[in-house]
């Protein structure tokens, strides 16, 4: 998808586009004695994601234009379309980034305890749940704008990243003989579904306080894992 402009790699200064190198970078361009270098493709994409994330949080998705995003990221519209088909596509990518971020933090919380050699499986599951709660609270505004005011997440044949983390813990604990979960994947889906109650936009602002909610979620996951 384009906006009527040619799509290609561009240097930081005006001039003809340069051909990309094998490493996905545009080679340096010499112009009037100056040397201008562009960023690697992955950094350009990260800059666009960061620009969209900041602007959507500050203004909302509807009030943020493509011009706003490209200006903040310091790129042209033509370069934007190398990475995303549209503003909606950028929002969908941010939804996926959000899900991966939450999953990574949940996995890290359990891994820290596992590497310490002191935590039992119940503590690892508890840490995973508590970190999931903290992520939803810390990133509430971002989650609200991306998932409640953005496009419907695209269908994905792969399980949600957080579900993969929970399933991995359940499977590893079962293999170690500490847990009893015949179907870790399906059990993880149900456990993660219950954790959506952490989202204030999902459950409203009434109901049990945070401490009670965390304890109940931890107990639910423990029982699903065959623990008391």
mmCIF file of N, CA and C in Angstrom, residues 56-161:
data_model
loop_
_atom_site.group_PDB
_atom_site.id
_atom_site.type_symbol
_atom_site.label_atom_id
_atom_site.label_comp_id
_atom_site.label_asym_id
_atom_site.label_seq_id
_atom_site.Cartn_x
_atom_site.Cartn_y
_atom_site.Cartn_z
ATOM 1 N N UNK A 56 -0.061 7.377 20.328
ATOM 2 C CA UNK A 56 -1.368 6.781 20.625
ATOM 3 C C UNK A 56 -1.699 6.960 22.100
ATOM 4 N N UNK A 57 -0.699 6.835 22.963
ATOM 5 C CA UNK A 57 -0.922 7.040 24.392
ATOM 6 C C UNK A 57 -1.285 8.497 24.687
ATOM 7 N N UNK A 58 -0.623 9.409 24.015
ATOM 8 C CA UNK A 58 -0.834 10.827 24.288
ATOM 9 C C UNK A 58 -2.113 11.375 23.664
ATOM 10 N N UNK A 59 -2.434 10.925 22.447
ATOM 11 C CA UNK A 59 -3.537 11.527 21.704
ATOM 12 C C UNK A 59 -4.692 10.581 21.410
ATOM 13 N N UNK A 60 -4.418 9.277 21.460
ATOM 14 C CA UNK A 60 -5.400 8.310 21.003
ATOM 15 C C UNK A 60 -5.115 7.931 19.563
ATOM 16 N N UNK A 61 -5.646 6.808 19.140
ATOM 17 C CA UNK A 61 -5.372 6.313 17.792
ATOM 18 C C UNK A 61 -6.039 7.181 16.734
ATOM 19 N N UNK A 62 -7.316 7.500 16.925
ATOM 20 C CA UNK A 62 -8.056 8.250 15.912
ATOM 21 C C UNK A 62 -7.461 9.631 15.671
ATOM 22 N N UNK A 63 -6.946 10.270 16.721
ATOM 23 C CA UNK A 63 -6.429 11.634 16.596
ATOM 24 C C UNK A 63 -4.986 11.693 16.117
ATOM 25 N N UNK A 64 -4.357 10.547 15.949
ATOM 26 C CA UNK A 64 -2.968 10.491 15.487
ATOM 27 C C UNK A 64 -2.937 10.190 13.997
ATOM 28 N N UNK A 65 -2.295 11.039 13.231
ATOM 29 C CA UNK A 65 -2.208 10.832 11.785
ATOM 30 C C UNK A 65 -0.917 10.121 11.413
ATOM 31 N N UNK A 66 -0.890 9.631 10.202
ATOM 32 C CA UNK A 66 0.323 8.998 9.696
ATOM 33 C C UNK A 66 1.455 10.026 9.615
ATOM 34 N N UNK A 67 1.114 11.266 9.278
ATOM 35 C CA UNK A 67 2.121 12.320 9.250
ATOM 36 C C UNK A 67 2.729 12.535 10.630
ATOM 37 N N UNK A 68 1.885 12.471 11.672
ATOM 38 C CA UNK A 68 2.390 12.625 13.043
ATOM 39 C C UNK A 68 3.421 11.549 13.362
ATOM 40 N N UNK A 69 3.103 10.327 12.970
ATOM 41 C CA UNK A 69 3.974 9.190 13.288
ATOM 42 C C UNK A 69 5.298 9.289 12.544
ATOM 43 N N UNK A 70 5.231 9.556 11.244
ATOM 44 C CA UNK A 70 6.463 9.618 10.461
ATOM 45 C C UNK A 70 7.328 10.800 10.885
ATOM 46 N N UNK A 71 6.685 11.909 11.234
ATOM 47 C CA UNK A 71 7.453 13.069 11.687
ATOM 48 C C UNK A 71 8.184 12.758 12.986
ATOM 49 N N UNK A 72 7.502 12.137 13.932
ATOM 50 C CA UNK A 72 8.135 11.814 15.218
ATOM 51 C C UNK A 72 9.267 10.803 15.034
ATOM 52 N N UNK A 73 9.069 9.844 14.130
ATOM 53 C CA UNK A 73 10.096 8.823 13.898
ATOM 54 C C UNK A 73 11.216 9.329 13.000
ATOM 55 N N UNK A 74 11.004 10.469 12.337
ATOM 56 C CA UNK A 74 12.030 11.026 11.469
ATOM 57 C C UNK A 74 12.194 10.274 10.165
ATOM 58 N N UNK A 75 11.077 9.790 9.612
ATOM 59 C CA UNK A 75 11.145 9.048 8.354
ATOM 60 C C UNK A 75 10.105 9.598 7.376
ATOM 61 N N UNK A 76 10.228 9.209 6.127
ATOM 62 C CA UNK A 76 9.250 9.599 5.120
ATOM 63 C C UNK A 76 8.094 8.607 5.111
ATOM 64 N N UNK A 77 7.002 9.007 4.455
ATOM 65 C CA UNK A 77 5.881 8.080 4.317
ATOM 66 C C UNK A 77 6.289 6.879 3.472
ATOM 67 N N UNK A 78 7.093 7.130 2.471
ATOM 68 C CA UNK A 78 7.542 6.020 1.641
ATOM 69 C C UNK A 78 8.271 4.963 2.443
ATOM 70 N N UNK A 79 9.108 5.408 3.377
ATOM 71 C CA UNK A 79 9.833 4.447 4.205
ATOM 72 C C UNK A 79 8.891 3.752 5.184
ATOM 73 N N UNK A 80 7.896 4.508 5.682
ATOM 74 C CA UNK A 80 6.903 3.896 6.578
ATOM 75 C C UNK A 80 6.278 2.673 5.917
ATOM 76 N N UNK A 81 5.925 2.791 4.648
ATOM 77 C CA UNK A 81 5.225 1.712 3.954
ATOM 78 C C UNK A 81 6.115 0.511 3.646
ATOM 79 N N UNK A 82 7.406 0.641 3.883
ATOM 80 C CA UNK A 82 8.277 -0.534 3.776
ATOM 81 C C UNK A 82 8.046 -1.499 4.934
ATOM 82 N N UNK A 83 7.528 -0.947 6.041
ATOM 83 C CA UNK A 83 7.387 -1.747 7.254
ATOM 84 C C UNK A 83 5.935 -2.037 7.626
ATOM 85 N N UNK A 84 5.038 -1.122 7.302
ATOM 86 C CA UNK A 84 3.633 -1.286 7.680
ATOM 87 C C UNK A 84 2.733 -0.880 6.518
ATOM 88 N N UNK A 85 1.660 -1.624 6.359
ATOM 89 C CA UNK A 85 0.740 -1.348 5.252
ATOM 90 C C UNK A 85 -0.136 -0.136 5.517
ATOM 91 N N UNK A 86 -0.324 0.216 6.781
ATOM 92 C CA UNK A 86 -1.221 1.305 7.145
ATOM 93 C C UNK A 86 -1.038 1.623 8.622
ATOM 94 N N UNK A 87 -1.710 2.664 9.095
ATOM 95 C CA UNK A 87 -1.689 2.979 10.524
ATOM 96 C C UNK A 87 -2.287 1.821 11.310
ATOM 97 N N UNK A 88 -3.353 1.210 10.782
ATOM 98 C CA UNK A 88 -3.973 0.073 11.469
ATOM 99 C C UNK A 88 -2.985 -1.079 11.613
ATOM 100 N N UNK A 89 -2.181 -1.297 10.587
ATOM 101 C CA UNK A 89 -1.185 -2.357 10.636
ATOM 102 C C UNK A 89 -0.161 -2.078 11.735
ATOM 103 N N UNK A 90 0.182 -0.808 11.914
ATOM 104 C CA UNK A 90 1.094 -0.427 12.987
ATOM 105 C C UNK A 90 0.469 -0.714 14.352
ATOM 106 N N UNK A 91 -0.819 -0.418 14.496
ATOM 107 C CA UNK A 91 -1.514 -0.694 15.760
ATOM 108 C C UNK A 91 -1.503 -2.199 16.048
ATOM 109 N N UNK A 92 -1.772 -2.991 15.039
ATOM 110 C CA UNK A 92 -1.768 -4.445 15.213
ATOM 111 C C UNK A 92 -0.381 -4.942 15.632
ATOM 112 N N UNK A 93 0.654 -4.347 15.060
ATOM 113 C CA UNK A 93 2.019 -4.720 15.443
ATOM 114 C C UNK A 93 2.298 -4.333 16.888
ATOM 115 N N UNK A 94 1.750 -3.206 17.333
ATOM 116 C CA UNK A 94 1.922 -2.798 18.726
ATOM 117 C C UNK A 94 1.157 -3.720 19.668
ATOM 118 N N UNK A 95 0.006 -4.218 19.234
ATOM 119 C CA UNK A 95 -0.722 -5.196 20.042
ATOM 120 C C UNK A 95 0.134 -6.451 20.243
ATOM 121 N N UNK A 96 0.761 -6.902 19.167
ATOM 122 C CA UNK A 96 1.608 -8.093 19.253
ATOM 123 C C UNK A 96 2.826 -7.818 20.135
ATOM 124 N N UNK A 97 3.393 -6.616 20.015
ATOM 125 C CA UNK A 97 4.530 -6.244 20.844
ATOM 126 C C UNK A 97 4.134 -6.235 22.319
ATOM 127 N N UNK A 98 2.960 -5.712 22.607
ATOM 128 C CA UNK A 98 2.455 -5.683 23.982
ATOM 129 C C UNK A 98 2.365 -7.106 24.537
ATOM 130 N N UNK A 99 1.778 -8.006 23.786
ATOM 131 C CA UNK A 99 1.601 -9.385 24.247
ATOM 132 C C UNK A 99 2.940 -10.069 24.489
ATOM 133 N N UNK A 100 3.906 -9.817 23.618
ATOM 134 C CA UNK A 100 5.234 -10.413 23.798
ATOM 135 C C UNK A 100 5.937 -9.829 25.021
ATOM 136 N N UNK A 101 5.739 -8.536 25.255
ATOM 137 C CA UNK A 101 6.368 -7.893 26.405
ATOM 138 C C UNK A 101 5.844 -8.476 27.712
ATOM 139 N N UNK A 102 4.536 -8.639 27.818
ATOM 140 C CA UNK A 102 3.952 -9.214 29.030
ATOM 141 C C UNK A 102 4.456 -10.643 29.230
ATOM 142 N N UNK A 103 4.464 -11.427 28.169
ATOM 143 C CA UNK A 103 4.916 -12.817 28.263
ATOM 144 C C UNK A 103 6.382 -12.892 28.682
ATOM 145 N N UNK A 104 7.208 -12.017 28.135
ATOM 146 C CA UNK A 104 8.639 -12.035 28.470
ATOM 147 C C UNK A 104 8.862 -11.719 29.946
ATOM 148 N N UNK A 105 8.082 -10.796 30.466
ATOM 149 C CA UNK A 105 8.237 -10.445 31.875
ATOM 150 C C UNK A 105 7.723 -11.554 32.792
ATOM 151 N N UNK A 106 6.660 -12.229 32.385
ATOM 152 C CA UNK A 106 6.165 -13.366 33.158
ATOM 153 C C UNK A 106 7.205 -14.487 33.175
ATOM 154 N N UNK A 107 7.780 -14.774 32.023
ATOM 155 C CA UNK A 107 8.792 -15.832 31.927
ATOM 156 C C UNK A 107 10.015 -15.479 32.767
ATOM 157 N N UNK A 108 10.421 -14.207 32.717
ATOM 158 C CA UNK A 108 11.596 -13.791 33.474
ATOM 159 C C UNK A 108 11.383 -13.950 34.975
ATOM 160 N N UNK A 109 10.174 -13.647 35.441
ATOM 161 C CA UNK A 109 9.878 -13.762 36.875
ATOM 162 C C UNK A 109 10.009 -15.199 37.347
ATOM 163 N N UNK A 110 9.507 -16.124 36.537
ATOM 164 C CA UNK A 110 9.611 -17.540 36.906
ATOM 165 C C UNK A 110 11.046 -18.029 36.778
ATOM 166 N N UNK A 111 11.764 -17.549 35.775
ATOM 167 C CA UNK A 111 13.144 -17.991 35.549
ATOM 168 C C UNK A 111 14.065 -17.566 36.676
ATOM 169 N N UNK A 112 13.883 -16.352 37.175
ATOM 170 C CA UNK A 112 14.716 -15.865 38.285
ATOM 171 C C UNK A 112 14.600 -16.797 39.477
ATOM 172 N N UNK A 113 13.391 -17.228 39.784
ATOM 173 C CA UNK A 113 13.196 -18.134 40.919
ATOM 174 C C UNK A 113 13.787 -19.506 40.619
ATOM 175 N N UNK A 114 13.604 -19.982 39.392
ATOM 176 C CA UNK A 114 14.133 -21.293 39.031
ATOM 177 C C UNK A 114 15.652 -21.314 39.123
ATOM 178 N N UNK A 115 16.285 -20.237 38.676
ATOM 179 C CA UNK A 115 17.752 -20.187 38.683
ATOM 180 C C UNK A 115 18.314 -20.010 40.082
ATOM 181 N N UNK A 116 17.488 -19.510 40.994
ATOM 182 C CA UNK A 116 17.954 -19.360 42.373
ATOM 183 C C UNK A 116 18.067 -20.707 43.077
ATOM 184 N N UNK A 117 17.325 -21.694 42.556
ATOM 185 C CA UNK A 117 17.367 -23.034 43.143
ATOM 186 C C UNK A 117 16.630 -23.144 44.460
ATOM 187 N N UNK A 118 15.881 -22.106 44.830
ATOM 188 C CA UNK A 118 15.211 -22.100 46.124
ATOM 189 C C UNK A 118 13.691 -22.156 46.020
ATOM 190 N N UNK A 119 13.182 -21.806 44.867
ATOM 191 C CA UNK A 119 11.728 -21.706 44.739
ATOM 192 C C UNK A 119 11.116 -23.021 44.271
ATOM 193 N N UNK A 120 9.965 -23.373 44.836
ATOM 194 C CA UNK A 120 9.257 -24.554 44.363
ATOM 195 C C UNK A 120 8.357 -24.168 43.194
ATOM 196 N N UNK A 121 7.669 -25.142 42.626
ATOM 197 C CA UNK A 121 6.849 -24.883 41.446
ATOM 198 C C UNK A 121 5.674 -23.970 41.765
ATOM 199 N N UNK A 122 5.137 -24.081 42.952
ATOM 200 C CA UNK A 122 4.032 -23.201 43.336
ATOM 201 C C UNK A 122 4.492 -21.747 43.334
ATOM 202 N N UNK A 123 5.694 -21.501 43.840
ATOM 203 C CA UNK A 123 6.223 -20.137 43.879
ATOM 204 C C UNK A 123 6.461 -19.606 42.471
ATOM 205 N N UNK A 124 6.904 -20.464 41.566
ATOM 206 C CA UNK A 124 7.128 -20.031 40.182
ATOM 207 C C UNK A 124 5.812 -19.646 39.518
ATOM 208 N N UNK A 125 4.794 -20.462 39.743
ATOM 209 C CA UNK A 125 3.480 -20.140 39.175
ATOM 210 C C UNK A 125 2.934 -18.853 39.793
ATOM 211 N N UNK A 126 3.109 -18.713 41.107
ATOM 212 C CA UNK A 126 2.645 -17.487 41.783
ATOM 213 C C UNK A 126 3.338 -16.252 41.201
ATOM 214 N N UNK A 127 4.645 -16.361 40.967
ATOM 215 C CA UNK A 127 5.405 -15.232 40.439
ATOM 216 C C UNK A 127 4.941 -14.875 39.034
ATOM 217 N N UNK A 128 4.637 -15.881 38.261
ATOM 218 C CA UNK A 128 4.147 -15.675 36.897
ATOM 219 C C UNK A 128 2.826 -14.907 36.912
ATOM 220 N N UNK A 129 1.920 -15.326 37.781
ATOM 221 C CA UNK A 129 0.616 -14.671 37.889
ATOM 222 C C UNK A 129 0.766 -13.244 38.399
ATOM 223 N N UNK A 130 1.564 -13.055 39.446
ATOM 224 C CA UNK A 130 1.741 -11.718 40.031
ATOM 225 C C UNK A 130 2.353 -10.752 39.019
ATOM 226 N N UNK A 131 3.315 -11.237 38.248
ATOM 227 C CA UNK A 131 3.935 -10.377 37.239
ATOM 228 C C UNK A 131 2.943 -10.023 36.143
ATOM 229 N N UNK A 132 2.095 -10.977 35.780
ATOM 230 C CA UNK A 132 1.053 -10.675 34.805
ATOM 231 C C UNK A 132 0.146 -9.572 35.306
ATOM 232 N N UNK A 133 -0.213 -9.640 36.575
ATOM 233 C CA UNK A 133 -1.041 -8.589 37.183
ATOM 234 C C UNK A 133 -0.329 -7.240 37.133
ATOM 235 N N UNK A 134 0.941 -7.224 37.520
ATOM 236 C CA UNK A 134 1.697 -5.974 37.543
ATOM 237 C C UNK A 134 1.812 -5.362 36.146
ATOM 238 N N UNK A 135 1.959 -6.205 35.138
ATOM 239 C CA UNK A 135 2.031 -5.713 33.758
ATOM 240 C C UNK A 135 0.726 -5.044 33.345
ATOM 241 N N UNK A 136 -0.392 -5.691 33.661
ATOM 242 C CA UNK A 136 -1.680 -5.116 33.302
ATOM 243 C C UNK A 136 -1.899 -3.774 33.991
ATOM 244 N N UNK A 137 -1.434 -3.664 35.238
ATOM 245 C CA UNK A 137 -1.603 -2.398 35.943
ATOM 246 C C UNK A 137 -0.647 -1.335 35.388
ATOM 247 N N UNK A 138 0.599 -1.688 35.235
ATOM 248 C CA UNK A 138 1.599 -0.733 34.762
ATOM 249 C C UNK A 138 1.301 -0.249 33.344
ATOM 250 N N UNK A 139 0.846 -1.167 32.505
ATOM 251 C CA UNK A 139 0.606 -0.849 31.094
ATOM 252 C C UNK A 139 -0.880 -0.670 30.799
ATOM 253 N N UNK A 140 -1.650 -0.327 31.824
ATOM 254 C CA UNK A 140 -3.101 -0.237 31.644
ATOM 255 C C UNK A 140 -3.497 0.730 30.533
ATOM 256 N N UNK A 141 -2.922 1.925 30.548
ATOM 257 C CA UNK A 141 -3.302 2.931 29.559
ATOM 258 C C UNK A 141 -2.978 2.468 28.142
ATOM 259 N N UNK A 142 -1.810 1.843 27.990
ATOM 260 C CA UNK A 142 -1.427 1.337 26.669
ATOM 261 C C UNK A 142 -2.360 0.218 26.229
ATOM 262 N N UNK A 143 -2.662 -0.699 27.147
ATOM 263 C CA UNK A 143 -3.576 -1.790 26.824
ATOM 264 C C UNK A 143 -4.949 -1.247 26.442
ATOM 265 N N UNK A 144 -5.394 -0.238 27.162
ATOM 266 C CA UNK A 144 -6.703 0.346 26.901
ATOM 267 C C UNK A 144 -6.779 0.909 25.488
ATOM 268 N N UNK A 145 -5.782 1.696 25.112
ATOM 269 C CA UNK A 145 -5.842 2.338 23.796
ATOM 270 C C UNK A 145 -5.648 1.338 22.668
ATOM 271 N N UNK A 146 -4.790 0.347 22.864
ATOM 272 C CA UNK A 146 -4.509 -0.603 21.786
ATOM 273 C C UNK A 146 -5.617 -1.630 21.594
ATOM 274 N N UNK A 147 -6.153 -2.139 22.698
ATOM 275 C CA UNK A 147 -7.092 -3.253 22.602
ATOM 276 C C UNK A 147 -8.560 -2.850 22.739
ATOM 277 N N UNK A 148 -8.816 -1.710 23.352
ATOM 278 C CA UNK A 148 -10.203 -1.278 23.507
ATOM 279 C C UNK A 148 -10.591 -0.161 22.539
ATOM 280 N N UNK A 149 -9.591 0.471 21.942
ATOM 281 C CA UNK A 149 -9.870 1.539 20.983
ATOM 282 C C UNK A 149 -9.196 1.294 19.642
ATOM 283 N N UNK A 150 -8.517 0.167 19.515
ATOM 284 C CA UNK A 150 -7.844 -0.162 18.272
ATOM 285 C C UNK A 150 -8.586 -1.236 17.502
ATOM 286 N N UNK A 151 -8.024 -1.683 16.394
ATOM 287 C CA UNK A 151 -8.665 -2.728 15.590
ATOM 288 C C UNK A 151 -8.666 -4.064 16.318
ATOM 289 N N UNK A 152 -9.562 -4.934 15.912
ATOM 290 C CA UNK A 152 -9.598 -6.278 16.478
ATOM 291 C C UNK A 152 -8.295 -6.997 16.147
ATOM 292 N N UNK A 153 -7.636 -7.595 17.156
ATOM 293 C CA UNK A 153 -6.375 -8.293 16.866
ATOM 294 C C UNK A 153 -6.544 -9.308 15.747
ATOM 295 N N UNK A 154 -5.540 -9.420 14.899
ATOM 296 C CA UNK A 154 -5.662 -10.333 13.769
ATOM 297 C C UNK A 154 -5.617 -11.781 14.246
ATOM 298 N N UNK A 155 -6.334 -12.658 13.564
ATOM 299 C CA UNK A 155 -6.326 -14.075 13.937
ATOM 300 C C UNK A 155 -4.909 -14.631 13.874
ATOM 301 N N UNK A 156 -4.574 -15.428 14.844
ATOM 302 C CA UNK A 156 -3.230 -15.994 14.900
ATOM 303 C C UNK A 156 -3.347 -17.478 15.218
ATOM 304 N N UNK A 157 -2.834 -18.338 14.333
ATOM 305 C CA UNK A 157 -2.909 -19.780 14.595
ATOM 306 C C UNK A 157 -2.044 -20.206 15.782
ATOM 307 N N UNK A 158 -1.100 -19.356 16.149
ATOM 308 C CA UNK A 158 -0.226 -19.673 17.271
ATOM 309 C C UNK A 158 -0.874 -19.211 18.576
ATOM 310 N N UNK A 159 -0.612 -19.900 19.681
ATOM 311 C CA UNK A 159 -1.178 -19.473 20.974
ATOM 312 C C UNK A 159 -0.585 -18.146 21.414
ATOM 313 N N UNK A 160 -1.299 -17.451 22.277
ATOM 314 C CA UNK A 160 -0.815 -16.174 22.798
ATOM 315 C C UNK A 160 0.510 -16.385 23.529
ATOM 316 N N UNK A 161 1.450 -15.439 23.421
ATOM 317 C CA UNK A 161 2.763 -15.614 24.063
ATOM 318 C C UNK A 161 2.684 -15.934 25.554
#
